[in-house]
Short mmCIF file of C-alpha atoms and ligand atoms in Angstrom, two decimals:
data_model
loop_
_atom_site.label_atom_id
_atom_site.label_comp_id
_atom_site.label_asym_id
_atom_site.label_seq_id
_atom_site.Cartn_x
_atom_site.Cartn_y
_atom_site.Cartn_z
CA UNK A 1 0.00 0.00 0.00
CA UNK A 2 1.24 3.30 -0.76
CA UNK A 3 0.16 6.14 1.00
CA UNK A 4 1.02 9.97 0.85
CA UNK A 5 1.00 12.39 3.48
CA UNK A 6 0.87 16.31 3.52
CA UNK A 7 0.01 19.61 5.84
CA UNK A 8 -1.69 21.95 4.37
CA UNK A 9 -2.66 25.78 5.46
CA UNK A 10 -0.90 27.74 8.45
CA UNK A 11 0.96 25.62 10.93
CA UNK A 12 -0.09 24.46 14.44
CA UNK A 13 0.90 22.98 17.07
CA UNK A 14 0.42 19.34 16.61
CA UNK A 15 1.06 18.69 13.31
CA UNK A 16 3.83 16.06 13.86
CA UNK A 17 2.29 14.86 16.76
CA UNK A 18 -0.30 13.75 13.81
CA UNK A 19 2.05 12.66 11.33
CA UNK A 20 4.28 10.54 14.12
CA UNK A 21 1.25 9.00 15.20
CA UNK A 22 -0.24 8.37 11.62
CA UNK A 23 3.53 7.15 10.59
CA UNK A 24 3.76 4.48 13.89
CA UNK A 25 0.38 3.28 13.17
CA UNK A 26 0.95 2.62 9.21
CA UNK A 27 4.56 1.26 9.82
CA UNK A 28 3.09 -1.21 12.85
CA UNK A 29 0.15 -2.42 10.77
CA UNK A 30 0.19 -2.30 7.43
CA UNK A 31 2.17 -5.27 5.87
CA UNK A 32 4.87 -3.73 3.65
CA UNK A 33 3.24 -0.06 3.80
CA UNK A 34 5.32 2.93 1.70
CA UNK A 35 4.43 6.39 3.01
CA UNK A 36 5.52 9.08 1.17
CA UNK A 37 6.05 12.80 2.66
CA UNK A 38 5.12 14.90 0.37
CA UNK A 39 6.91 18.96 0.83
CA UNK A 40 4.79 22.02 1.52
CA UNK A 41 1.12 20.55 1.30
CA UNK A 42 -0.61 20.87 -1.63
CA UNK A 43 2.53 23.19 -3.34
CA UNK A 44 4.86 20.02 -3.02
CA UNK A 45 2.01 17.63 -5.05
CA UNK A 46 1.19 20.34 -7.77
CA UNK A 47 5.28 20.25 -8.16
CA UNK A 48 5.77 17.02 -7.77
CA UNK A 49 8.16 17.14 -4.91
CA UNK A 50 8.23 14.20 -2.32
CA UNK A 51 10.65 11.64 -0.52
CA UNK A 52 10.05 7.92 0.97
CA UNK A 53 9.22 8.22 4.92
CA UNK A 54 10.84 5.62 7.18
CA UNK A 55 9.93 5.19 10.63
CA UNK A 56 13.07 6.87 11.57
CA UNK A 57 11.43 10.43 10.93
CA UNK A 58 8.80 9.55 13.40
CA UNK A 59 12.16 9.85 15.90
CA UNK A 60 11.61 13.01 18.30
CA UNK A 61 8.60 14.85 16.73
CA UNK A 62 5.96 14.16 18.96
CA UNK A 63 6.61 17.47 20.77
CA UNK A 64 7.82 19.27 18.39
CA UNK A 65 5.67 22.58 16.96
CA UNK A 66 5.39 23.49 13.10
CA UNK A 67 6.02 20.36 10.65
CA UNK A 68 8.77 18.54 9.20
CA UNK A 69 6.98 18.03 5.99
CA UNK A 70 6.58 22.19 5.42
CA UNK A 71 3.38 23.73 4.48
CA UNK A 72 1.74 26.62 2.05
CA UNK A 73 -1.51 28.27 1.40
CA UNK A 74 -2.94 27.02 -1.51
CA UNK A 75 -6.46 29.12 -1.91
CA UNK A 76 -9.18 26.94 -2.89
CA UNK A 77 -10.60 28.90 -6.09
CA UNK A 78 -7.15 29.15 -8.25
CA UNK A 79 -7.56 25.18 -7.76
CA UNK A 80 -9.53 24.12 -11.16
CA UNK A 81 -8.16 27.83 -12.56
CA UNK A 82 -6.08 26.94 -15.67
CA UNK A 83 -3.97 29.70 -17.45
CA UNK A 84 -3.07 29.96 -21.10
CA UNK A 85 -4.17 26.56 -21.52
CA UNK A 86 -1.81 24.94 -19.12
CA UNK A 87 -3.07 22.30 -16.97
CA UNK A 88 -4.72 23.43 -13.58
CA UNK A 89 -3.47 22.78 -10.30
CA UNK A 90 -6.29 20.29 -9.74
CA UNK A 91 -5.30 17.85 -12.15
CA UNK A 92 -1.60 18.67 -11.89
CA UNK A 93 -2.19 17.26 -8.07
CA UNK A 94 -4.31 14.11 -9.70
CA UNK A 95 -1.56 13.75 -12.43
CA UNK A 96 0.99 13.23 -9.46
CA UNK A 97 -1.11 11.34 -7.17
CA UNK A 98 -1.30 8.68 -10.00
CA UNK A 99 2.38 9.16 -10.70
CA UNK A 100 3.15 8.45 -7.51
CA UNK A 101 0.96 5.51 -7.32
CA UNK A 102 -0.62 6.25 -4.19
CA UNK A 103 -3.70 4.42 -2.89
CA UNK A 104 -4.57 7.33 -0.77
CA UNK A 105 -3.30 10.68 0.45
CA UNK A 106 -4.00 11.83 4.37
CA UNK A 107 -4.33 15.60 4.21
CA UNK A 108 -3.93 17.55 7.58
CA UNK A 109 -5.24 21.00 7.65
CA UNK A 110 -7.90 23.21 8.45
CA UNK A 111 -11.32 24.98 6.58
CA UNK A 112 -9.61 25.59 3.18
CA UNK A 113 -7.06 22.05 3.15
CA UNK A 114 -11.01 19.77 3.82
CA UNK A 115 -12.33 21.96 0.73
CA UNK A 116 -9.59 20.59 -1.43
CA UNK A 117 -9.76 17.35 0.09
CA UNK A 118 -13.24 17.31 -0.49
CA UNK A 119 -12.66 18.38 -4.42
CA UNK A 120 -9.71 15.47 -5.02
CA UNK A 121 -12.28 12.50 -3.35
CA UNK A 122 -14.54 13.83 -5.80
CA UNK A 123 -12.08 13.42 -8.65
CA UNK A 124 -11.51 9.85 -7.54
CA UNK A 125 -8.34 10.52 -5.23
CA UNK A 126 -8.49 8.54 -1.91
CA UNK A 127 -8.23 11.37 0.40
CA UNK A 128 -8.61 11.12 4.52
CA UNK A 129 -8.47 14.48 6.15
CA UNK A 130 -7.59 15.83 9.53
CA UNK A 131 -8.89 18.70 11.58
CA UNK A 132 -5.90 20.74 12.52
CA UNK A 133 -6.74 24.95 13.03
CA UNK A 134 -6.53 26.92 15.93
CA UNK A 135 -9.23 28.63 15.09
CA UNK A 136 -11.36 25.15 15.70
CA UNK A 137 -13.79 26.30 13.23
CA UNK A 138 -14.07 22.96 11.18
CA UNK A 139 -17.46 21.65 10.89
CA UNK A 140 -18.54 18.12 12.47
CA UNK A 141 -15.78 17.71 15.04
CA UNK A 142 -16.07 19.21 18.60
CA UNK A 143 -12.63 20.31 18.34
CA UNK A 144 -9.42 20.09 16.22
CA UNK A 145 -6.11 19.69 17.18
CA UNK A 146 -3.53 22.77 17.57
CA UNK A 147 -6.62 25.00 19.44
CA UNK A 148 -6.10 23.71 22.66
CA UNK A 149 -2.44 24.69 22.51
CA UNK A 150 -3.47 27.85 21.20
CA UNK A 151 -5.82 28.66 23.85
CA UNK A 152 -2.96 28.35 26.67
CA UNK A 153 -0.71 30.73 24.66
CA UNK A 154 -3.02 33.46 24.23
CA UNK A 155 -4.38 32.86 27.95
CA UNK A 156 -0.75 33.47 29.21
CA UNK A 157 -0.79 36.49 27.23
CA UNK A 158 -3.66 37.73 28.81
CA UNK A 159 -2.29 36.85 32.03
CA UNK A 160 0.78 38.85 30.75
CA UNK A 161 -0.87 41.84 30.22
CA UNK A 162 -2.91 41.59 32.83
CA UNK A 163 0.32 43.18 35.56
CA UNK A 164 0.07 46.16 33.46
CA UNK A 165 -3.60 46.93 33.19
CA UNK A 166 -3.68 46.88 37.23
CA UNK A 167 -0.50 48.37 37.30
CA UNK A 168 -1.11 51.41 35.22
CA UNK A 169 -5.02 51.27 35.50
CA UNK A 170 -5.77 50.66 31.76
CA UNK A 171 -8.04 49.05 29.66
CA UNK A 172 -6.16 46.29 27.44
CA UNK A 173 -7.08 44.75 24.23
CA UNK A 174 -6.07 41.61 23.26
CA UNK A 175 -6.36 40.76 19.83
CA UNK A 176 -6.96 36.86 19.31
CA UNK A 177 -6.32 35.14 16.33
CA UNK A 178 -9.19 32.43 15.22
CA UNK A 179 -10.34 33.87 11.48
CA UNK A 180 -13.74 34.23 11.26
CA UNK A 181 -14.75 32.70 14.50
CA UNK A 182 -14.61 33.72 18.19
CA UNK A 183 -12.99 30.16 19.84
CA UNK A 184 -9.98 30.95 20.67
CA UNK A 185 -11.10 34.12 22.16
CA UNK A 186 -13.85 33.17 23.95
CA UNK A 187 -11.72 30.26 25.65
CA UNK A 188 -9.16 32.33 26.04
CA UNK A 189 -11.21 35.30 27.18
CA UNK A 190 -12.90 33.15 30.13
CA UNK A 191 -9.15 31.48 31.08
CA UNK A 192 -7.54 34.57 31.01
CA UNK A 193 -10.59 36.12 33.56
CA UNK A 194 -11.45 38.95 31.05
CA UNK A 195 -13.90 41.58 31.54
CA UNK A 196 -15.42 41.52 28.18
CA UNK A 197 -15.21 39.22 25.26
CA UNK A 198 -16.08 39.86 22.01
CA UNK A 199 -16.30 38.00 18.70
CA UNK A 200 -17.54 37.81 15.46
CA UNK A 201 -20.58 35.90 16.14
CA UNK A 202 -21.87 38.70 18.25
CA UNK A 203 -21.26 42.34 17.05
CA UNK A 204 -20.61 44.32 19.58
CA UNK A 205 -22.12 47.87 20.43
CA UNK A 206 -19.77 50.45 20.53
CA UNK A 207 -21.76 52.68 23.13
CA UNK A 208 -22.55 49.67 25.05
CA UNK A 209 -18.80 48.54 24.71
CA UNK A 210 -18.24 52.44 26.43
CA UNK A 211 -21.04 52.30 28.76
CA UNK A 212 -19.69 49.24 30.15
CA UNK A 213 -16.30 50.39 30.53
CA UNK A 214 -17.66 54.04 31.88
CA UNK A 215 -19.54 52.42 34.75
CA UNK A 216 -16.31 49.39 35.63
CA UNK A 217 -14.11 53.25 35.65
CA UNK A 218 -17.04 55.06 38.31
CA UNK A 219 -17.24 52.15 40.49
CA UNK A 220 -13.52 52.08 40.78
CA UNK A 221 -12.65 49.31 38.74
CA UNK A 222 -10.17 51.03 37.42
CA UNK A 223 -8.40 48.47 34.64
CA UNK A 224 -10.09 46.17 32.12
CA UNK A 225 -9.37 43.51 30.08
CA UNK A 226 -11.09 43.03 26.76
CA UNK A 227 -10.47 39.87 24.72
CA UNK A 228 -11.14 40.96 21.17
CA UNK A 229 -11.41 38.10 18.14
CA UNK A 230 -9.33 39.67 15.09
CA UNK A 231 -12.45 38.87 13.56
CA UNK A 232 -14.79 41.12 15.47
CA UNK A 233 -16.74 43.66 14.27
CA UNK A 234 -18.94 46.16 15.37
CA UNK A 235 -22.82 45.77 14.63
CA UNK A 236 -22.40 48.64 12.01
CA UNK A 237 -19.24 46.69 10.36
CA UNK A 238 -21.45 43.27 10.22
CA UNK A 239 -24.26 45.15 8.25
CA UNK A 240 -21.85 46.09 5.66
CA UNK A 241 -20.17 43.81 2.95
CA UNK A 242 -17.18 42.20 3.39
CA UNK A 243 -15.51 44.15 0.97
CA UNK A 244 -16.66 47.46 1.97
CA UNK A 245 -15.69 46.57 4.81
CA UNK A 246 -12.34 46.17 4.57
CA UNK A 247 -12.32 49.50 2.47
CA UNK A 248 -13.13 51.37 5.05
CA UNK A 249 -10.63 49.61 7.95
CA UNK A 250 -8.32 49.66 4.77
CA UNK A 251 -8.66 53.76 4.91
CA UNK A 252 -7.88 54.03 8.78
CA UNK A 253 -4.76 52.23 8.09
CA UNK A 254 -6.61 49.63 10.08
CA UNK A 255 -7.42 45.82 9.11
CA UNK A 256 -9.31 44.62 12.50
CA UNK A 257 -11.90 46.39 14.22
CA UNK A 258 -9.29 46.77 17.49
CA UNK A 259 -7.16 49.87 17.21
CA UNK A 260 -10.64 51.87 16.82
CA UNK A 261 -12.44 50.32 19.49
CA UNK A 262 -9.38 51.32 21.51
CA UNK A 263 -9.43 55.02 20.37
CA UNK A 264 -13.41 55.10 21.19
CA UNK A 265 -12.87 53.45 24.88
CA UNK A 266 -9.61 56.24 25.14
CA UNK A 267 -11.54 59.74 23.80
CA UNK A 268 -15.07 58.98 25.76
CA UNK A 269 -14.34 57.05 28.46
CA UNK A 270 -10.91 59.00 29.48
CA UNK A 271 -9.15 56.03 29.76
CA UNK A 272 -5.89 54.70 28.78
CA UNK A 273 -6.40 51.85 26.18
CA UNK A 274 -3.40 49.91 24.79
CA UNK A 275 -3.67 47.14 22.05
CA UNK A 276 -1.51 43.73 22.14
CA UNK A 277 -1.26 41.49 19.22
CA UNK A 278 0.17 38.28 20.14
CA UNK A 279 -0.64 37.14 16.53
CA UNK A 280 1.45 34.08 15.39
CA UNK A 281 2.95 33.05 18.64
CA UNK A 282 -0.59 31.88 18.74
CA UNK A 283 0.56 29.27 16.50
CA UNK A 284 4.08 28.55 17.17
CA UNK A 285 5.21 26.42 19.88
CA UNK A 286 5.18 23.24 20.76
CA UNK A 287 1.86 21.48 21.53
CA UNK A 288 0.16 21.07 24.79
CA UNK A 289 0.28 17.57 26.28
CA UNK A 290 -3.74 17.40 25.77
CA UNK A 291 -2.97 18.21 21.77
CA UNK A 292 -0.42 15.64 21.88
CA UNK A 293 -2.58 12.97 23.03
CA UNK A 294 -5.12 14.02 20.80
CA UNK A 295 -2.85 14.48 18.14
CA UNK A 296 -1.69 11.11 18.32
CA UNK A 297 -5.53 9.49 18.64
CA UNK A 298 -6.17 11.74 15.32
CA UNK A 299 -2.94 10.31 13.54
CA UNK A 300 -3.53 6.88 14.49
CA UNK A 301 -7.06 6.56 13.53
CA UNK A 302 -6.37 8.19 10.30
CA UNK A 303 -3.94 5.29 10.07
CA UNK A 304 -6.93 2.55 10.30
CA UNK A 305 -9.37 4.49 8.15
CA UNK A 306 -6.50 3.71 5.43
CA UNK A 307 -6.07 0.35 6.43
CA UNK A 308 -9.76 -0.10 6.57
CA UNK A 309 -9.86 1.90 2.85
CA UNK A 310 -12.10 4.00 3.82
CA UNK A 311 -11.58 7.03 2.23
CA UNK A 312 -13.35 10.53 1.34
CA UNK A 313 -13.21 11.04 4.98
CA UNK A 314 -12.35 13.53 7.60
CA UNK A 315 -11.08 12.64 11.31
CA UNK A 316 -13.50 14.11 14.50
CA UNK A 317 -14.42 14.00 17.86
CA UNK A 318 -17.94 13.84 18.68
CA UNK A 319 -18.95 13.35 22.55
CA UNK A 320 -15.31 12.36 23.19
CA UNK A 321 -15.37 9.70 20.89
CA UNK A 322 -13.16 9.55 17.70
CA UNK A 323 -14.93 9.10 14.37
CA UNK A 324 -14.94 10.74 10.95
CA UNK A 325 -17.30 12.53 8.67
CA UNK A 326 -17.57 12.58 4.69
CA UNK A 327 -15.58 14.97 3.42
CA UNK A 328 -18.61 16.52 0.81
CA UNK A 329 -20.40 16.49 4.12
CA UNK A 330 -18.42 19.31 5.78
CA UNK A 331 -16.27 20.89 3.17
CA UNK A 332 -17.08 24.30 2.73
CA UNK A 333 -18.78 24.65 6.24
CA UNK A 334 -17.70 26.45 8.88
CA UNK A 335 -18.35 25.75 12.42
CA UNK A 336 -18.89 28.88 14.67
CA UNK A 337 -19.53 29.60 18.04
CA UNK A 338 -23.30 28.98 18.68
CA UNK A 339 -24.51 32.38 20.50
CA UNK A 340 -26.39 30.24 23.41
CA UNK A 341 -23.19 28.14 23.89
CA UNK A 342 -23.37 26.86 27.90
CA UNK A 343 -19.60 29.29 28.14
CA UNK A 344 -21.26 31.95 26.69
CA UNK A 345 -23.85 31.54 29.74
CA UNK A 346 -21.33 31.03 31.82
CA UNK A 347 -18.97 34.19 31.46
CA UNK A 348 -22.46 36.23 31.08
CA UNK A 349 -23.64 34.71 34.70
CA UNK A 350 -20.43 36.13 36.24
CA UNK A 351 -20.86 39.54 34.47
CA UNK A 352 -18.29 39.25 31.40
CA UNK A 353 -19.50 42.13 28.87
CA UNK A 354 -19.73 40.80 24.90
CA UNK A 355 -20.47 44.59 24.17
CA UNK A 356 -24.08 44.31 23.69
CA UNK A 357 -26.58 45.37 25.95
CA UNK A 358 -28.26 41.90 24.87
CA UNK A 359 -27.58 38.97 23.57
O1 F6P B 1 -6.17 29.64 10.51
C1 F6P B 1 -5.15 29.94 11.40
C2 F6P B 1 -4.82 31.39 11.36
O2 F6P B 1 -3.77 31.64 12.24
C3 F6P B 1 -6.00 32.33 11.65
O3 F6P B 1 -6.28 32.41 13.02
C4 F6P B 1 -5.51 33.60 11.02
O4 F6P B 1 -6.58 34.43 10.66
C5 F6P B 1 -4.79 33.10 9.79
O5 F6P B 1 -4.41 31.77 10.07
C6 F6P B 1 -3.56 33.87 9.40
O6 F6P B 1 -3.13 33.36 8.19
P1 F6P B 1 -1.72 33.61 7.50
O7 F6P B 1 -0.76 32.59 8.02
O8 F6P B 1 -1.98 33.39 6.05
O9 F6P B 1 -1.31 35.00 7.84
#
């Protein structure tokens, strides 16, 4: 059997917890088994560019963060694009999976990675994917691996910032990475003991973002602590297209809704209001010893879905069991943070703000 292997879309922590634990499983129980890594996800099989796996590159990884296979963005819609008649990435990446001779090809990555996955199975590749983002936005599995690690680096930096908001009295932002989705910010937000939380799936109200903040500075509360998603947006923003938008951020010099909401807070509330972007340190790292183990569960079940041949697949935890979906099932959906969620309740119960008067 010969199987490829590739990580596709931003790094995370975890990735070669997956591909050790996919690479042990395949090597310990699949009679004569060739794995092939192939370089830079979906880059390295457009190019053609690959080498034989033994299991001595399984040696040492399990902790390690980033992967030792390399990765790229690929976007989704130049896939079936083809230019001046030349062949399109699509079936460059089929003309190589049958060059290769592969029986199937285990794709880790997150939203835009399933997509393709989902568009090779339907070509006839033998594709089994696996939920890696930070963001945890991938539809059908309660969580992917990578977010967990995630949400213990941008708690820290909360706590970080924390010293200097009681310190100095001020009103922080955090800016949390997670896309379009508020997971990471919410968890985050709620480990990190902020006083507000906001993200995309609830746009916030600027006055009651100030209000909030006003009353906390009367009654003596004198610092705050906002987690903000990098995708939030203000109720005003969400009415708006996308593209208009990010004209107008793109005319403050601004490409998140933070800096602004920091100026507002500053100029009515009298307040000092700093912004901290922790941005890709988000990612880096190595992973957490809960995305190891699930990591490795992830890997090695990927492992018997190819021994099994079942393929067109995607690796997720449901209830805290391990399964897998189809891959048309979820491509192209997103998974984002139901408004009612029970931690939603939960932060609202002890008084966390999500800038609305309402939710
Ligand atoms: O999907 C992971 C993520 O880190 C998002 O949270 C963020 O919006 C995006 O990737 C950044 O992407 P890039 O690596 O292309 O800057």
């Amino acid at each position: 059997m010969k199987i490829g292997i590739l990580t596709s879309g931003g790094d995370c922590p975890g990735l070669n917890a997956v591909i050790r634990g996919f690479g042990k499983y395949v090597f310990n129980q699949i009679e004569g088994v060739e794995l092939y890594g192939i370089a830079d996800g979906y880059g390295g099989l457009i190019r053609g560019e690959w080498r034989k796996m033994t299991p001595q590159d399984f040696v040492g990884i399990l902790n390690l963060g980033g992967t030792i296979l390399g990765t790229s963005r690929q976007p989704f819609k130049l896939m079936t694009l083809e230019e001046s008649n030349s062949p399109s990435k699509l079936d460059l990446m089929k003309q190589n999976y049958k060059k290769l001779g592969l029986d199937c090809l285990v794709t880790l990555g997150g939203a835009g990675t399933h997509k393709t996955a989902a568009l090779l199975s339907a070509e006839g590749c033998h594709v089994i994917g696996v939920p890696k983002t930070i963001d945890n936005d991938i539809y059908g599995t309660d969580v992917t691996f990578g977010f967990h690690t995630a949400v213990d680096t941008a708690t820290e930096c909360i706590d970080r910032v924390h010293t200097t908001a009681a310190s100095h009295g001020r009103t922080m932002l955090v800016e949390i990475m997670g896309n379009k989705v508020g997971w990471l910010t919410l968890y985050a937000g709620i480990a990190g003991g902020a006083d507000m939380i906001l993200i995309p799936e609830i746009p916030f109200d600027p006055e009651a973002v100030v209000a909030t903040i006003a009353k906390k500075a009367s009654s003596g509360k004198a610092f705050n602590i906002i987690a903000i998603a990098e995708g939030a947006m203000s109720r005003e923003e969400a009415a708006m297209k996308k593209k208009a938008r990010q004209l107008a951020r793109r005319e403050r010099g601004e490409t998140t809704a933070t800096q602004s909401l920091a100026r507002l807070i500053a100029e009515r509330v009298g307040v000092e209001a700093r912004v901290t972007v922790p941005g890709y340190m988000q990612r880096g790292g190595n992973p957490s010893a809960y995305d190891r183990v699930l990591s490795t569960e992830m890997g090695s079940f990927a492992g018997k879905l190819a021994k099994e041949g079942r393929y067109g697949v995607t690796v997720a935890v449901q209830k805290n069991e391990i399964t897998y979906n189809s891959l048309a099932d979820i491509a192209g959906r997103q998974k984002s943070v139901p408004v009612d969620h029970p931690l939603i309740k939960t932060a609202l119960s002890l008084g966390v703000s999500f800038g609305v008067e309402k939710i």
